[in-house]
XYZ file of C-alpha atoms in Angstrom:
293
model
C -10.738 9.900 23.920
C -7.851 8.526 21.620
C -4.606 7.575 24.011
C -1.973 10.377 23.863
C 0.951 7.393 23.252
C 1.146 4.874 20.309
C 1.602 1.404 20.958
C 5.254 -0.345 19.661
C 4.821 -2.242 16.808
C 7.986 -4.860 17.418
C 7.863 -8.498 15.997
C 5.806 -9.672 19.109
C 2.924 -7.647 17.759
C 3.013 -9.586 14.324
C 3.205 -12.530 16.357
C 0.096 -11.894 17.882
C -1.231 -11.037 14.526
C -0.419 -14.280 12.619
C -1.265 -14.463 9.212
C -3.936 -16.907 8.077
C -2.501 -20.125 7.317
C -3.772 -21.452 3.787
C -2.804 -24.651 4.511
C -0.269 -27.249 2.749
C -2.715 -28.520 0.570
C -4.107 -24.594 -0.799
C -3.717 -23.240 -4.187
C -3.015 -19.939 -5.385
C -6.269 -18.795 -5.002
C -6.430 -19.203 -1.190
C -3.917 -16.778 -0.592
C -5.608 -14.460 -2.061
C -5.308 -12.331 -5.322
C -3.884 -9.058 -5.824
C -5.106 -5.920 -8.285
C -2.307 -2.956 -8.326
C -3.427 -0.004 -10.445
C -0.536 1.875 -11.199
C 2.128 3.487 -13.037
C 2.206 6.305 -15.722
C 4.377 6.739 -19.252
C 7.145 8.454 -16.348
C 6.876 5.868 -13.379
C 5.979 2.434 -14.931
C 8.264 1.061 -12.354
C 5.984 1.850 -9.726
C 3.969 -1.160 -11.014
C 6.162 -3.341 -10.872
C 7.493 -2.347 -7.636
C 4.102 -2.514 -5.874
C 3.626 -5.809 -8.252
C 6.380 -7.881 -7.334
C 6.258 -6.495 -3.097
C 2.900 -8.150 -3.173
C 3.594 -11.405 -4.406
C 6.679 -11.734 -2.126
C 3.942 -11.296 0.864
C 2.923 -15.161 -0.768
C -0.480 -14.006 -2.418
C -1.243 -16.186 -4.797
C -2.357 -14.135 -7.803
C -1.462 -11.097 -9.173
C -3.284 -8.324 -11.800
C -1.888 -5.076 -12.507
C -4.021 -2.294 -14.497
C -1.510 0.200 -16.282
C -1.627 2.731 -18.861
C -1.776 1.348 -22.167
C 1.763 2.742 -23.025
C 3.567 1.040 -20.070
C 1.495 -1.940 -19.880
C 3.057 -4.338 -22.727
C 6.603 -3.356 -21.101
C 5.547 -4.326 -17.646
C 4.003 -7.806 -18.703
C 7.239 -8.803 -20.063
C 8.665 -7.637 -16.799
C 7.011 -9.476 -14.602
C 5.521 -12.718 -16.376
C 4.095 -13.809 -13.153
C 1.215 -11.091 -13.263
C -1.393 -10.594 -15.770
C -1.769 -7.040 -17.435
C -4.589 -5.093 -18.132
C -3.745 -2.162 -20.273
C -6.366 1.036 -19.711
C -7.321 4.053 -21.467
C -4.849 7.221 -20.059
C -6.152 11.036 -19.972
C -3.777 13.674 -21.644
C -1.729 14.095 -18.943
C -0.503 10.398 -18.835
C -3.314 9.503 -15.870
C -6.369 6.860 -15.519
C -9.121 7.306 -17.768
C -12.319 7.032 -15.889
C -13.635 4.745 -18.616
C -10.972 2.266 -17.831
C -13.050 0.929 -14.912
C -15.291 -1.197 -17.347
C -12.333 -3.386 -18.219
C -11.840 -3.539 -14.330
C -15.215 -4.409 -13.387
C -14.830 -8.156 -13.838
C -12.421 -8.097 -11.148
C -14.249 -6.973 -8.428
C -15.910 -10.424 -7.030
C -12.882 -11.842 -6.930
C -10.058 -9.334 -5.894
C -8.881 -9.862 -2.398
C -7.195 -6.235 -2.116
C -6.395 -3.204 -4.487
C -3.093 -1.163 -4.369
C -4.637 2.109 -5.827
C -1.948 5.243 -6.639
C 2.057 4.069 -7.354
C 3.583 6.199 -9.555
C -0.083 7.881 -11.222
C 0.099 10.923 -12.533
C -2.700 13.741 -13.552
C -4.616 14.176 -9.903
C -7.523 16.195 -11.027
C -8.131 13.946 -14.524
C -7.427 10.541 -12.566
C -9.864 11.516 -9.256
C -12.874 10.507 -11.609
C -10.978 7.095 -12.152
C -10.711 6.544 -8.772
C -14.152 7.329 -7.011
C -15.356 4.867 -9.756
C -13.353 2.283 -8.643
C -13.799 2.448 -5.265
C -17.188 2.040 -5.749
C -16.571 -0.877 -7.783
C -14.552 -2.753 -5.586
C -16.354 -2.385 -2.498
C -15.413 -5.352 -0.345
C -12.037 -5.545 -1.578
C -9.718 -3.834 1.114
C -8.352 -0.849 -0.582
C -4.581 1.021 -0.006
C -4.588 4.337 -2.085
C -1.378 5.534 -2.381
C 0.771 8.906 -3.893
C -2.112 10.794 -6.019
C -5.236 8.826 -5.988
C -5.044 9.682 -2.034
C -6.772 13.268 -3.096
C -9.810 11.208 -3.338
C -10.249 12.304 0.331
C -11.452 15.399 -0.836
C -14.892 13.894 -1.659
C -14.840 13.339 2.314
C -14.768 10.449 4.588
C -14.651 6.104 3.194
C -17.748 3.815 4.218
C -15.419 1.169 3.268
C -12.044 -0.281 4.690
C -9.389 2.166 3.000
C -5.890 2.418 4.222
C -3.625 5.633 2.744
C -0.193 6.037 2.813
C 0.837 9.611 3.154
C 4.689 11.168 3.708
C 4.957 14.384 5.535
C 4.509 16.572 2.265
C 1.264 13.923 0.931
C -0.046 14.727 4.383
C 0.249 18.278 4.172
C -1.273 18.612 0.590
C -4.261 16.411 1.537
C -5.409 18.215 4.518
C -4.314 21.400 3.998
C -1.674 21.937 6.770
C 1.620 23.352 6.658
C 4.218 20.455 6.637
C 5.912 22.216 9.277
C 2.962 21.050 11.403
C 2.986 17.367 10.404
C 6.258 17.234 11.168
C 5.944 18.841 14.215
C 3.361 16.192 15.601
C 2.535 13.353 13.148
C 0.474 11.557 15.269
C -2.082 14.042 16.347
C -2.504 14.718 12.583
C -2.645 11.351 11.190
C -5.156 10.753 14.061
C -7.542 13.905 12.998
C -6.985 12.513 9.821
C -8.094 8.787 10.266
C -11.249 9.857 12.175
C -12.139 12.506 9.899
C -11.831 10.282 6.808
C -12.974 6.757 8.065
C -9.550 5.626 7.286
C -6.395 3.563 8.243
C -3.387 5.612 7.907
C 0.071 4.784 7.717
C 2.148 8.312 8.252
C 5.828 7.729 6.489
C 8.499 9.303 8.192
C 11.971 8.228 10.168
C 8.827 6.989 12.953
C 6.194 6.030 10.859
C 2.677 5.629 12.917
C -0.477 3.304 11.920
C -3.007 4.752 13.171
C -7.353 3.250 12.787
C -10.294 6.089 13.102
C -10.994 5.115 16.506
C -7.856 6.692 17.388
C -5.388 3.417 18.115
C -2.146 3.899 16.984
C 1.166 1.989 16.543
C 4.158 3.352 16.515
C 7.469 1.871 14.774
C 10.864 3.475 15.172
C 12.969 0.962 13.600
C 13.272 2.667 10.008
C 16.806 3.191 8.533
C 18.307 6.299 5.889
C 18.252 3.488 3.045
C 14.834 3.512 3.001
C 14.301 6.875 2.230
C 14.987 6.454 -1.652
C 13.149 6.087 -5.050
C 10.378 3.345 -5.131
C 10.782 2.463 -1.309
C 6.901 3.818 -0.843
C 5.777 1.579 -3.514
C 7.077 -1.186 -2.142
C 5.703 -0.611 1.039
C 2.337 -0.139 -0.677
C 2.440 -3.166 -2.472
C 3.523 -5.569 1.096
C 0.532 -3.859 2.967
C -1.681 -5.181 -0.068
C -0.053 -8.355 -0.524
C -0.462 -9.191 3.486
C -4.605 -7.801 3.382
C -5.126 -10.452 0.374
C -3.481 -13.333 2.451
C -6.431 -12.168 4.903
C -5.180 -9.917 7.353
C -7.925 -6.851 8.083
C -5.775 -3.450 6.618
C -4.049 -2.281 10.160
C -2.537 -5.993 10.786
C -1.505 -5.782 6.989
C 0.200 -2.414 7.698
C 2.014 -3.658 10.483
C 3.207 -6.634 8.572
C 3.717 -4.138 5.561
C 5.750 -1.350 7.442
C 8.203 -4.354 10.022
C 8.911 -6.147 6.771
C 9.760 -3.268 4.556
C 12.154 -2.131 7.545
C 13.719 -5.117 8.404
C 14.151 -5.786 4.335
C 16.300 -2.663 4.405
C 18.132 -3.901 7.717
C 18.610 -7.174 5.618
C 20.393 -4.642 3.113
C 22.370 -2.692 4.947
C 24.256 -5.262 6.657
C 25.399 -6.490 3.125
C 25.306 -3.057 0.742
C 25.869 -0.192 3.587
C 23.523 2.313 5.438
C 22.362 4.210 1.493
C 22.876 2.912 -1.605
C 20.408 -0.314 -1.846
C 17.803 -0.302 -4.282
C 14.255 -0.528 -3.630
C 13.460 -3.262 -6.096
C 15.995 -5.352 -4.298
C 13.669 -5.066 -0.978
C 10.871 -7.694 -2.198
C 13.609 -10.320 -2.570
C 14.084 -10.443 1.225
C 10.732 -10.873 2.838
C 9.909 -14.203 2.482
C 12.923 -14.996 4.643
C 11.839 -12.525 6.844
C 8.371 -13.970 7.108
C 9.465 -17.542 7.871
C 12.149 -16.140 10.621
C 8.702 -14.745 12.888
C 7.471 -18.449 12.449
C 4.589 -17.856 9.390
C 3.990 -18.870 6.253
């Protein structure tokens, strides 16, 4: 039976879950490379949110898949990245048929960021049971509206999603109310019944694995709670699995750094008003003040 308490995720947890060292004499390729599919005609920030989080972990190499009306736009954005642009579906999503330009990829992708800022669930669901299968031994975190893939039932591969209280609610049919009420039992129904790591957002967000272990970090502050803050986190927890870590240790790294980026923020901007593209800037620091590299 799963324990009734979550463990504290503090920085003596990341300490005992060091990230792999690539040594000084490693490229960019030993740190792993990064694929974010995201972003729609409405959100093509999203991409470059989740983009730019994930090379601020210190992977070494970036791809990001976008709609072909965003994707010329987000190249210029963020030079560092190459850009795939992709068929979209009426309603501004993924066209299944996309996934052929994607297949390439798959050997060599560390980690996919599935879901920032994607729009058309029902037309896009097609894209993304096509590239899950595709990308099998990457490690996977679906975020925002690629998470409905859960309703073709439980992963047999390492998947981490990254619900709110409302994404919670519409994925497994419960009344908000009662995520709210007890996040942790649900997320932990939730993680068994879909073979998945889940990261339930809130003011306590908990990481919880399908064998029913949870972590539980309290630190979060109001800041956070604003535009783009999810895909940032989305794009650290993918950033931290390419550098090597398996997808709960990259969530913990993910969810402390995001938190203690906004800490960083406060202290200079004030408790609201930051920005969330402004939180990628401060987690290198952050990194090198728990010892790693």
């Amino acid at each position: 039976m799963a324990p009734s308490r979550a463990t504290a995720l503090t920085e003596a947890t990341l300490a005992r879950w060091p990230l792999p060292h690539p040594g000084n004499d490693a490229d960019k390729e030993s740190r792993g490379r990064v694929l974010v599919v995201a972003g729609s005609g409405e959100t093509p920030g999203a991409a470059l949110l989740a983009g730019t989080a994930a090379l601020r972990t210190g992977a070494g190499k970036l791809t990001i898949a976008a709609p072909r009306c965003i994707a010329q736009g987000l190249a210029l954005a963020i030079p560092e990245s190459r850009v795939i642009a992709l068929p979209e579906t009426r309603g501004g999503g993924f066209d299944a048929r996309g996934c052929e330009a994607l297949a390439p990829l798959a050997e060599s992708t560390s980690a996919v960021v599935l879901g920032p800022g994607m729009r058309d669930e029902k037309r896009s669901a097609a894209f993304v049971r096509r590239l899950l299968a595709l990308f099998r031994d990457s490690a996977i975190v679906i975020d925002a509206v690629a998470m409905a893939v859960v309703r073709d039932g439980a992963f047999d591969q390492p998947v981490l999603l990254t619900p709110h209280a409302g994404e919670m609610a519409h994925l497994s049919g419960l009344a908000k109310d009662a995520v709210v009420e007890d996040p942790l039992l649900v997320a932990r129904e939730a993680a068994r019944r879909w073979n998945a790591c889940i990261v339930q957002k809130g003011a306590t967000t908990f990481i919880v694995q399908p064998d029913g272990r949870a972590w539980r970090f309290d630190g979060g502050s109001p800041g956070l709670a604003t535009s783009g803050s999810g895909d940032m986190l989305a794009g650290l927890i993918g950033g931290f699995a390419a550098r090597g870590l398996p997808l709960v240790r990259a969530a913990g790294w993910g969810v402390l750094m995001h938190a203690r980026a906004g800490d960083a923020l406060a202290g200079r901007f004030g408790p609201l008003g930051y920005l969330a593209r402004e939180l990628a800037a401060e987690v290198p620091a952050l990194i090198e003040s728990i010892g790693q590299r």
